Amino acid sequence: MDLAQGGPATALGVPSIDVAAVLPLLIVFTAGAVGVLLEAVLPRNQRWPAQVALSLTSVVGAGVALAVYVTGDFESTTTFRAEEASSGALAVDTPALFLWGTLLVLGLLALLLIADRSVEPGGAFVSKAALRGGAAGGTDTLTKEQTFTGMQTEVFPLTLFALGGMMTFCAANDLLTMFIALEVLSLPLYLMCGLARRRRLISQEAAVKYFLLGAFASAFFLYGLGLLYGYAGSVKLADIAVAAQGTDRSDTLLFAGLGLLAIGLLFKGSVGPFHTWTPDVYQGAPTPVTAFMAACTKVAAFGGLLRVLTVSFESTSWEWRSVLSVVAVVSMAIGAILGLTQRDVKRMIAYSSIAHAGFLVVGAMALTEDGLSATLFYLLAYGFTTLAAFGVVSLVRDSSGEATDLSAWAGLAKRSPLVAATFTVLLLALAGIPLTSGFVGKFAVFEAALSDGMAPLVVIALVASAIAAFYYLRVVVLMYFSEPAPDGPAVTVPGVFTTTAIAVGTIATLVLGIVPTFALDWASAGGFVF
Amino acid sequence: MTPTYYLLLSALLFTIGVVGVLVRRNAIVVFMCIELMLNAVNLTLVTFARINGELDGQVMAFFVMVVAAAEVVVGLAIIMAIFKSRRSASVDDTNLLKY
């Protein structure tokens, strides 16, 4: 990536690429490009099976490539080097490999949810993205075109591009690669938000809001990149770290740059005061896309944040830690308190994700090995749980589509004990009750923060999780101890795709809660290289 | 003329963009203000490249331009879609989702 090493063109050599290390990435991006071609050449009725087969195979294939690389004699490396002495554009190290694995598994489950056509006839995606919305408020009667059971199959290549962008984002070793990856993951997501078959108006509204705010935040990220380039003379994370240790440069550039960069990263992770898009977008987007965003975007955003903080800004941690602590507290408070007032189950999980983002920031701030592995484990555990939770949300339906209002969930256990039990397990995991992955994740993160001298923050985090537990348990009580409404929603019996996604998510939640050691070992296998 | 003036100019342009995003009501204009922010950063990058006497910053400006172009494609598509259903591109009218 050293496109011009300070002058003469002789510095431009052929970059050396460690293909084995980046094979998962190449597979995902290639499949995305092939998916776009399929969209152009195949007749409409063949697109769905072809796209599903292509995207599932490619994600599994990328996972196999990753597994082969990891079990082989691998060494943490940076790749795409222009010359041997400099570090490359991608750092394929142990945390990056762990995050890639996490993203691929979660992405596979999200693809299963996206591909499902049994819950909503024809799938959750409209066949033409530009279709008008129905009546105001979005509780619409479907138009003839919307009921046409064709499905927007472009969503599959879009998902693959977003997934590839996320994987690049976690491994980016310089800020420019990180910015490009940020856009590659964001742009498909903006589009996917606007594709819901039902409630077209709120779906389109979610897309507009996400797009405008997301572009706004990435402009901040970019300005941070510009200022740090001025500070360090390079956008490589390692060079910024070296520059930050010297004191003869302008601190203004460093901290203004870090602040603006952090805004962009925290926005994507839906943290604290930069969360305003989260509830609206989670509610308006089609539920499978929400599941994908909630699980995978969070993994990518925190992977990037961890890398930037650990690699570039460790030496200045005394300066920024207090600011980031405030952000974490604000995030936990907003998530826990505003979550109490929600009447819509998707919005409630969105506020829960804001609270969880606060906990993750606490873990990311502890710049120790424990902090790193705890945060990575937390991301894995949270991803499975939230993905399965949105899967369950997509099952409870009435005549106008998904019944997301909490009142519709009253007495669900009487009508559908299995769904209610699954959702209970997932809510308990989100609340952090022992024997679920949420508890282990929280325990690991708080322990790491405590041993790194952040006791006050841990106390606040515990209070926040106690408050948040109230609204999870309220749903459990509602499902088990209320009488179902006579005209309440029905629980759709899901097809094999959705069933698999929910089952894997729930089982992983329990397994990671009961025997978490193996995953913790993977997460703590090594640190960042740069 | 020192390069610092260009940094100040780009900070000013960036600020105008931020203020524009916050106060303007038409989605297209908001979007143009975001483009202004991106281009202000380009000016910063080029100026720092000049100060440091190297080409990295200028190359990065090209990357930013490509990204901005891709963003226009996606952004205008989304704004067109919502304009078709509402006959309005005002960000005040997109108010079904709140609280």
XYZ file of C-alpha atoms in Angstrom:
629
model
C 0.000 0.000 0.000
C 3.049 2.227 -0.016
C 1.944 3.822 -3.204
C 4.656 6.400 -3.274
C 7.385 6.041 -0.745
C 8.384 9.670 -0.642
C 9.374 10.430 -4.153
C 10.946 8.568 -7.035
C 8.839 6.130 -8.970
C 11.389 3.410 -8.422
C 9.802 2.848 -5.009
C 6.725 1.421 -6.736
C 7.239 -2.312 -6.831
C 4.872 -5.190 -7.225
C 3.267 -5.672 -3.832
C 3.845 -9.045 -2.261
C 0.578 -10.660 -1.285
C 0.214 -13.563 1.084
C -2.698 -15.138 -0.753
C -3.339 -17.872 1.790
C -3.835 -15.290 4.511
C -6.365 -13.207 2.621
C -8.121 -16.062 0.830
C -11.316 -15.804 2.924
C -11.579 -12.150 1.981
C -10.978 -12.845 -1.700
C -13.604 -15.603 -1.748
C -16.273 -13.376 -0.218
C -15.587 -10.444 -2.540
C -15.381 -12.647 -5.636
C -18.676 -14.284 -4.771
C -20.211 -10.830 -4.358
C -19.024 -9.817 -7.823
C -20.218 -13.105 -9.345
C -23.566 -12.564 -7.625
C -23.960 -9.234 -9.405
C -23.258 -10.997 -12.724
C -25.803 -13.727 -11.970
C -28.343 -11.013 -11.331
C -27.720 -9.725 -14.831
C -27.640 -12.981 -16.808
C -30.074 -15.373 -15.117
C -33.820 -15.334 -15.749
C -35.845 -14.161 -12.772
C -37.088 -17.549 -11.599
C -33.580 -19.027 -11.368
C -31.999 -16.186 -9.455
C -33.087 -17.093 -5.960
C -31.703 -20.658 -5.879
C -28.518 -19.590 -7.644
C -27.886 -16.642 -5.346
C -28.633 -18.629 -2.189
C -26.345 -21.448 -3.291
C -23.585 -19.046 -4.278
C -23.649 -16.940 -1.138
C -23.935 -19.832 1.308
C -21.185 -21.797 -0.447
C -18.867 -18.823 -0.585
C -19.259 -17.991 3.101
C -18.741 -21.639 4.060
C -15.803 -21.819 1.645
C -14.263 -18.705 3.176
C -14.719 -20.306 6.583
C -12.953 -23.468 5.402
C -10.107 -21.400 3.928
C -9.818 -19.596 7.240
C -9.817 -22.845 9.195
C -7.139 -24.347 6.950
C -5.000 -21.262 7.356
C -5.424 -21.187 11.132
C -4.785 -24.890 11.716
C -1.803 -24.745 9.411
C 1.499 -23.345 10.520
C 0.395 -19.742 10.421
C 2.197 -16.765 11.776
C 0.598 -13.400 12.388
C 1.479 -11.295 9.430
C 0.689 -8.147 7.604
C -0.058 -8.503 3.973
C -0.039 -6.426 0.790
C 3.393 -5.103 1.551
C 5.079 -2.961 -1.034
C 8.446 -3.825 0.412
C 9.607 -6.150 3.116
C 10.549 -3.490 5.636
C 7.185 -1.752 5.820
C 4.040 -3.165 7.270
C 1.206 -3.996 4.939
C -2.300 -2.712 4.409
C -3.944 -5.665 6.121
C -2.779 -7.142 9.388
C -3.774 -10.799 9.505
C -3.090 -11.474 13.168
C -4.828 -13.585 15.782
C -7.524 -11.037 16.721
C -8.231 -10.421 13.030
C -8.576 -14.155 12.389
C -10.879 -14.523 15.398
C -13.015 -11.635 14.176
C -13.084 -13.074 10.648
C -14.291 -16.366 12.017
C -16.929 -14.597 14.081
C -18.068 -12.533 11.117
C -18.255 -15.527 8.796
C -20.323 -17.619 11.209
C -22.667 -14.748 12.036
C -22.836 -13.759 8.382
C -23.794 -17.304 7.431
C -26.622 -17.336 9.977
C -27.776 -13.904 8.814
C -27.761 -15.122 5.201
C -29.986 -18.019 6.250
C -32.447 -15.550 7.770
C -32.276 -13.348 4.677
C -32.810 -16.291 2.315
C -35.845 -17.609 4.165
C -39.072 -17.575 2.182
C -41.266 -19.622 4.490
C -42.042 -16.966 7.087
C -43.134 -14.288 4.659
C -44.311 -15.736 1.350
C -41.573 -14.826 -1.093
C -39.151 -13.575 1.535
C -38.850 -10.397 3.529
C -37.589 -8.331 0.603
C -39.633 -6.458 -1.928
C -39.209 -7.430 -5.551
C -38.641 -3.873 -6.735
C -36.800 -1.539 -4.400
C -38.431 1.580 -5.783
C -41.970 0.415 -4.997
C -44.060 3.010 -3.259
C -45.090 2.626 0.308
C -48.669 1.914 1.250
C -50.775 3.980 3.593
C -49.112 6.335 6.041
C -47.846 4.748 9.192
C -46.696 1.798 7.231
C -49.360 -0.602 8.468
C -50.278 -1.031 4.896
C -52.406 -3.113 2.724
C -50.100 -4.686 0.226
C -50.269 -3.538 -3.326
C -50.502 -6.116 -6.054
C -46.836 -5.741 -6.906
C -45.781 -6.148 -3.306
C -47.677 -9.396 -2.910
C -46.009 -10.750 -6.025
C -43.847 -13.430 -4.481
C -40.699 -12.577 -6.374
C -37.856 -11.507 -4.173
C -35.169 -8.893 -4.408
C -32.233 -11.254 -4.915
C -29.772 -8.368 -5.156
C -29.749 -8.508 -1.388
C -27.384 -11.505 -1.520
C -24.459 -9.844 -3.339
C -25.056 -6.762 -1.193
C -24.735 -8.889 1.935
C -21.538 -10.447 0.660
C -20.002 -7.062 -0.129
C -20.956 -5.787 3.301
C -19.482 -8.896 4.916
C -16.258 -8.512 2.927
C -16.061 -4.857 3.946
C -16.484 -5.810 7.593
C -13.709 -8.397 7.363
C -11.382 -5.871 5.738
C -12.309 -3.306 8.374
C -11.224 -5.536 11.282
C -7.890 -6.290 9.651
C -7.073 -2.853 8.231
C -3.582 -1.823 9.181
C -3.767 1.754 7.968
C -6.488 4.348 8.239
C -7.054 4.685 4.505
C -7.790 0.958 4.117
C -10.022 1.283 7.137
C -11.936 4.180 5.561
C -12.429 2.337 2.287
C -13.560 -0.761 4.175
C -15.931 1.378 6.237
C -17.602 2.578 3.054
C -17.623 -0.890 1.482
C -19.480 -2.231 4.499
C -21.795 0.752 4.905
C -23.039 1.419 1.390
C -24.655 -2.025 0.899
C -26.202 -1.783 4.367
C -27.845 1.552 3.540
C -29.500 -0.059 0.537
C -30.488 -3.248 2.363
C -32.362 -1.210 4.975
C -34.755 0.083 2.350
C -35.825 -3.257 0.928
C -38.563 -4.430 3.319
C -41.543 -5.988 1.553
C -44.021 -4.704 4.095
C -44.101 -1.277 5.707
C -42.320 0.260 2.756
C -42.456 3.808 4.108
C -40.701 3.159 7.388
C -38.208 0.936 5.610
C -37.309 3.702 3.172
C -37.229 6.175 6.017
C -34.770 3.967 7.873
C -32.576 3.833 4.759
C -32.542 7.621 4.374
C -31.777 8.207 8.039
C -29.047 5.597 8.132
C -27.533 6.893 4.933
C -27.448 10.587 5.847
C -26.183 10.006 9.381
C -23.750 7.313 8.276
C -22.243 9.493 5.557
C -22.029 12.350 8.068
C -20.140 10.122 10.523
C -17.763 8.774 7.895
C -16.921 12.358 6.901
C -15.836 12.891 10.517
C -13.780 9.713 10.361
C -12.135 10.977 7.206
C -11.290 14.372 8.690
C -9.733 12.546 11.637
C -7.679 10.577 9.124
C -6.604 13.839 7.474
C -5.488 15.413 10.741
C -3.623 12.298 11.856
C -1.910 12.214 8.474
C -0.788 15.766 9.140
C 0.360 14.762 12.601
C 2.292 11.628 11.769
C 3.053 12.065 8.078
C 1.540 8.652 7.460
C -1.796 6.937 8.001
C -0.298 3.608 9.046
C -1.406 2.686 12.534
C 2.144 1.746 13.525
C 3.588 5.036 12.251
C 0.975 6.998 14.185
C 1.967 5.049 17.302
C 5.610 5.938 16.772
C 4.782 9.595 16.169
C 2.574 9.753 19.272
C 5.510 8.776 21.468
C 7.514 11.807 20.379
C 6.389 15.020 22.009
C 7.644 17.666 19.603
C 4.576 17.577 17.393
C 1.267 19.362 17.679
C -0.956 17.653 20.227
C -3.902 19.520 18.772
C -3.649 17.563 15.548
C -3.264 14.275 17.415
C -6.221 14.658 19.740
C -8.504 16.401 17.265
C -7.684 13.609 14.832
C -8.280 10.885 17.391
C -11.547 12.485 18.492
C -12.943 12.770 14.981
C -11.765 9.257 14.124
C -13.419 7.914 17.270
C -16.716 9.591 16.369
C -16.794 7.677 13.105
C -15.959 4.370 14.774
C -18.339 4.810 17.712
C -21.135 5.754 15.330
C -20.807 2.433 13.527
C -20.757 0.580 16.841
C -23.915 2.505 17.866
C -22.279 3.739 21.054
C -23.582 6.348 23.435
C -24.266 9.829 22.157
C -23.721 8.698 18.570
C -26.536 6.161 18.735
C -29.490 8.191 17.459
C -29.840 6.247 14.220
C -29.895 2.851 15.931
C -33.497 2.472 17.148
C -35.011 3.928 13.988
C -32.910 1.863 11.624
C -33.287 -1.365 13.621
C -37.037 -0.899 13.645
C -37.478 0.149 10.041
C -35.116 -2.258 8.308
C -36.322 -5.734 7.308
C -35.767 -7.964 10.362
C -33.164 -10.281 8.735
C -31.139 -7.209 7.748
C -31.492 -5.839 11.267
C -30.133 -9.134 12.556
C -27.188 -8.900 10.177
C -26.485 -5.280 11.128
C -26.871 -5.799 14.838
C -24.545 -8.780 14.957
C -21.939 -8.211 12.260
C -21.614 -4.418 12.123
C -20.992 -4.362 15.845
C -18.261 -6.997 15.527
C -16.588 -5.035 12.722
C -16.863 -1.643 14.400
C -15.421 -2.838 17.694
C -12.742 -4.854 15.913
C -11.639 -1.636 14.218
C -11.874 0.390 17.417
C -9.830 -2.169 19.351
C -7.129 -2.169 16.724
C -6.904 1.618 16.481
C -6.810 2.127 20.247
C -4.385 -0.709 20.960
C -1.972 -0.216 18.088
C -1.912 3.553 17.572
C -2.974 5.212 20.771
C -1.772 3.016 23.593
C 0.933 5.491 24.618
C -1.576 8.320 24.954
C -4.213 6.281 26.779
C -4.055 8.525 29.857
C -5.284 11.429 27.792
C -8.249 9.830 26.063
C -9.359 7.261 28.575
C -11.376 9.699 30.701
C -13.247 10.970 27.626
C -14.027 7.472 26.457
C -15.188 6.550 29.974
C -17.781 9.309 29.772
C -18.882 7.970 26.395
C -19.219 4.464 27.855
C -21.266 5.720 30.800
C -23.543 7.773 28.542
C -24.033 4.782 26.272
C -24.891 2.410 29.120
C -27.237 4.964 30.682
C -29.067 5.699 27.425
C -29.391 2.031 26.566
C -30.588 1.001 30.008
C -32.941 3.890 30.800
C -34.505 4.661 27.433
C -34.875 0.932 26.848
C -37.315 0.851 29.755
C -39.815 3.035 27.933
C -39.955 1.107 24.670
C -43.169 -0.495 23.440
C -41.715 -2.104 20.321
C -39.626 -5.223 20.613
C -37.221 -4.288 17.808
C -36.603 -0.864 19.346
C -36.120 -2.502 22.722
C -33.386 -4.764 21.369
C -31.889 -1.706 19.652
C -31.596 0.108 22.983
C -30.207 -3.066 24.478
C -27.537 -3.011 21.768
C -26.651 0.556 22.775
C -26.209 -0.578 26.386
C -24.086 -3.518 25.232
C -21.989 -1.126 23.127
C -21.236 0.727 26.350
C -20.041 -2.497 28.009
C -17.905 -3.235 24.954
C -16.279 0.204 25.150
C -15.371 -0.566 28.770
C -13.646 -3.728 27.572
C -11.963 -2.002 24.645
C -10.534 0.661 26.947
C -8.710 -1.892 29.054
C -5.684 -2.098 26.810
C -4.512 -5.389 28.282
C -4.452 -8.889 26.861
C -7.396 -9.727 29.099
C -9.314 -6.727 27.861
C -8.723 -7.704 24.247
C -9.740 -11.332 24.665
C -12.748 -10.421 26.816
C -14.008 -7.944 24.239
C -13.528 -10.421 21.405
C -15.428 -13.086 23.339
C -18.169 -10.600 24.176
C -18.580 -9.761 20.488
C -18.898 -13.422 19.560
C -21.403 -14.143 22.331
C -23.474 -11.018 21.734
C -23.576 -11.636 17.987
C -25.106 -15.104 18.337
C -27.655 -13.959 20.895
C -28.887 -10.874 19.111
C -29.032 -12.651 15.753
C -31.216 -15.404 17.146
C -33.360 -12.843 18.972
C -34.158 -11.019 15.743
C -34.813 -14.396 14.142
C -37.481 -15.071 16.763
C -38.919 -11.565 16.315
C -39.495 -12.322 12.638
C -41.708 -15.298 13.536
C -44.390 -13.565 15.590
C -46.749 -12.170 13.001
C -50.263 -10.906 12.457
C -52.098 -9.953 9.294
C -50.030 -6.791 8.749
C -46.664 -8.524 9.023
C -44.480 -8.802 12.067
C -46.220 -7.987 15.325
C -43.425 -6.052 16.956
C -45.548 -4.197 19.491
C -44.879 -5.656 22.917
C -48.577 -5.947 23.743
C -48.888 -8.508 20.982
C -46.379 -10.723 22.788
C -48.594 -11.120 25.867
C -49.257 -14.744 26.708
C -47.101 -16.037 23.911
C -45.971 -18.978 26.057
C -49.504 -20.371 26.118
C -49.753 -20.398 22.366
C -46.217 -21.324 21.455
C -44.141 -22.595 24.368
C -41.075 -23.406 22.296
C -40.725 -19.944 20.771
C -41.343 -18.321 24.138
C -38.739 -20.549 25.805
C -36.162 -19.771 23.119
C -36.787 -16.065 23.385
C -36.531 -16.306 27.181
C -33.095 -17.904 26.946
C -31.965 -15.168 24.558
C -33.324 -12.372 26.738
C -31.638 -13.871 29.803
C -28.386 -13.945 27.838
C -28.814 -10.292 26.893
C -29.447 -9.525 30.560
C -26.335 -11.470 31.561
C -27.828 -14.209 33.733
C -25.411 -17.064 34.632
C -25.282 -20.165 32.422
C -25.695 -17.997 29.345
C -22.975 -16.491 27.192
C -24.010 -12.972 28.213
C -22.906 -13.627 31.771
C -19.499 -14.978 30.788
C -18.929 -12.087 28.400
C -19.859 -9.458 30.958
C -17.831 -11.188 33.655
C -14.727 -11.302 31.458
C -15.061 -7.688 30.339
C -15.684 -6.332 33.828
C -12.856 -8.373 35.304
C -10.436 -7.031 32.696
C -11.611 -3.473 33.327
C -11.314 -3.937 37.093
C -7.762 -5.236 36.905
C -6.855 -2.276 34.698
C -7.984 0.175 37.373
C -11.424 1.147 36.151
C -13.424 0.180 39.237
C -15.872 3.146 39.168
C -16.742 2.376 35.567
C -17.395 -1.266 36.431
C -19.756 -0.243 39.236
C -21.701 1.971 36.839
C -21.777 -0.847 34.303
C -23.190 -3.237 36.902
C -25.921 -0.761 37.822
C -26.723 -0.278 34.135
C -26.990 -4.004 33.530
C -29.276 -4.334 36.555
C -31.565 -1.632 35.152
C -31.482 -3.181 31.699
C -32.312 -6.611 33.159
C -35.671 -5.150 34.173
C -36.904 -4.643 30.649
C -35.715 -8.028 29.463
C -37.453 -9.728 32.355
C -40.564 -7.662 31.755
C -40.902 -9.314 28.357
C -40.404 -12.746 29.932
C -43.136 -11.993 32.481
C -45.370 -10.688 29.703
C -44.943 -13.873 27.704
C -45.546 -16.256 30.584
C -47.952 -14.574 32.990
C -50.351 -12.626 30.784
C -53.480 -13.773 29.056
C -53.088 -13.805 25.287
C -55.236 -11.332 23.407
C -58.021 -13.050 21.455
C -56.953 -11.494 18.158
C -53.283 -11.791 18.946
C -50.544 -12.674 16.517
C -49.822 -16.140 15.295
C -46.413 -17.739 15.471
C -45.341 -18.822 12.030
C -43.736 -22.220 11.809
C -40.389 -21.374 10.257
C -38.756 -23.215 7.402
C -35.435 -24.964 7.667
C -33.325 -21.825 7.092
C -34.758 -19.719 9.884
C -34.975 -22.716 12.205
C -31.301 -23.442 11.689
C -30.286 -19.835 12.311
C -32.315 -19.541 15.508
C -31.272 -22.970 16.769
C -27.569 -22.375 16.153
C -27.759 -18.942 17.773
C -29.557 -20.264 20.845
C -27.367 -23.332 21.248
C -24.240 -21.201 20.877
C -25.607 -18.858 23.533
C -25.985 -21.768 25.946
C -22.734 -23.524 25.028
C -20.706 -20.339 25.375
C -22.376 -19.828 28.724
C -21.755 -23.307 30.122
C -18.369 -24.238 28.635
C -16.848 -20.936 27.522
C -13.217 -21.954 28.002
C -12.500 -23.042 24.435
C -13.760 -19.791 22.935
C -11.935 -17.723 25.540
C -8.762 -19.610 24.631
C -9.234 -18.795 20.963
C -9.897 -15.167 21.789
C -6.771 -14.873 23.916
C -4.471 -16.685 21.493
C -2.466 -13.596 20.606
C -2.355 -9.855 20.189
C -2.265 -7.421 17.322
C 0.720 -7.262 15.000
C 1.499 -4.192 12.975
C 1.872 32.162 1.434
C 2.199 29.429 3.986
C 0.260 26.184 3.591
C -1.385 26.815 6.961
C -3.955 29.037 5.284
C -5.136 26.091 3.250
C -5.592 24.088 6.428
C -7.684 26.889 7.868
C -9.676 27.115 4.655
C -10.361 23.385 4.709
C -11.389 23.535 8.388
C -13.757 26.347 7.461
C -15.230 24.403 4.549
C -15.642 21.349 6.772
C -17.438 23.443 9.371
C -19.732 24.953 6.739
C -20.549 21.397 5.683
C -21.304 20.332 9.267
C -23.521 23.343 9.884
C -25.245 22.740 6.566
C -26.049 19.145 7.490
C -27.465 20.291 10.800
C -29.633 23.184 9.567
C -30.734 22.387 6.017
C -33.960 20.466 5.503
C -33.761 19.081 1.996
C -32.150 15.658 1.847
C -30.317 16.533 -1.374
C -28.851 19.693 0.142
C -27.870 17.807 3.307
C -26.136 15.314 1.084
C -24.328 18.073 -0.813
C -23.071 19.420 2.507
C -21.655 15.977 3.302
C -19.857 16.033 -0.049
C -18.492 19.441 0.912
C -17.095 17.902 4.092
C -15.381 15.146 2.119
C -13.855 17.638 -0.281
C -12.681 19.820 2.583
C -10.781 16.770 3.828
C -9.268 16.364 0.374
C -7.861 19.874 0.681
C -6.404 18.975 4.090
C -4.799 15.844 2.686
C -3.261 17.643 -0.263
C -1.976 20.438 1.951
C -0.335 18.032 4.369
C 1.175 16.175 1.424
C 2.670 19.475 0.316
C 3.960 20.255 3.828
C 5.502 16.812 4.193
C 6.862 16.915 0.667
C 5.441 13.567 -0.385
C 2.679 12.171 -2.574
C 0.725 9.965 -0.117
C -1.814 12.633 0.704
C -2.551 13.373 -2.928
C -3.069 9.698 -3.683
C -5.421 9.459 -0.722
C -7.443 12.344 -2.146
C -8.115 10.195 -5.222
C -9.341 7.365 -3.019
C -11.678 9.789 -1.281
C -13.046 11.016 -4.606
C -13.861 7.467 -5.691
C -15.584 6.770 -2.395
C -17.538 10.015 -2.666
C -18.690 9.056 -6.154
C -19.858 5.644 -4.930
C -21.674 7.331 -2.080
C -23.496 9.614 -4.510
C -24.789 6.612 -6.438
C -26.186 4.920 -3.359
C -27.389 8.117 -1.730
C -29.282 9.506 -4.673
C -30.895 6.098 -5.264
C -32.198 6.051 -1.699
C -33.359 9.672 -1.811
C -35.101 9.048 -5.150
C -36.890 6.018 -3.718
C -38.254 7.986 -0.801
C -39.092 10.945 -3.017
C -41.196 8.668 -5.202
C -43.282 7.475 -2.273
C -43.660 10.802 -0.490
C -43.282 13.447 -3.180
C -40.929 15.245 -0.846
C -37.238 15.129 -0.083
C -37.499 17.051 3.167
C -35.847 15.376 6.119
C -38.594 16.785 8.354
C -41.204 14.663 6.609
C -39.466 11.402 7.381
C -40.889 11.179 10.852
C -42.707 7.871 11.165
C -39.994 6.379 13.323
C -39.426 8.058 16.621
C -38.885 7.465 20.310
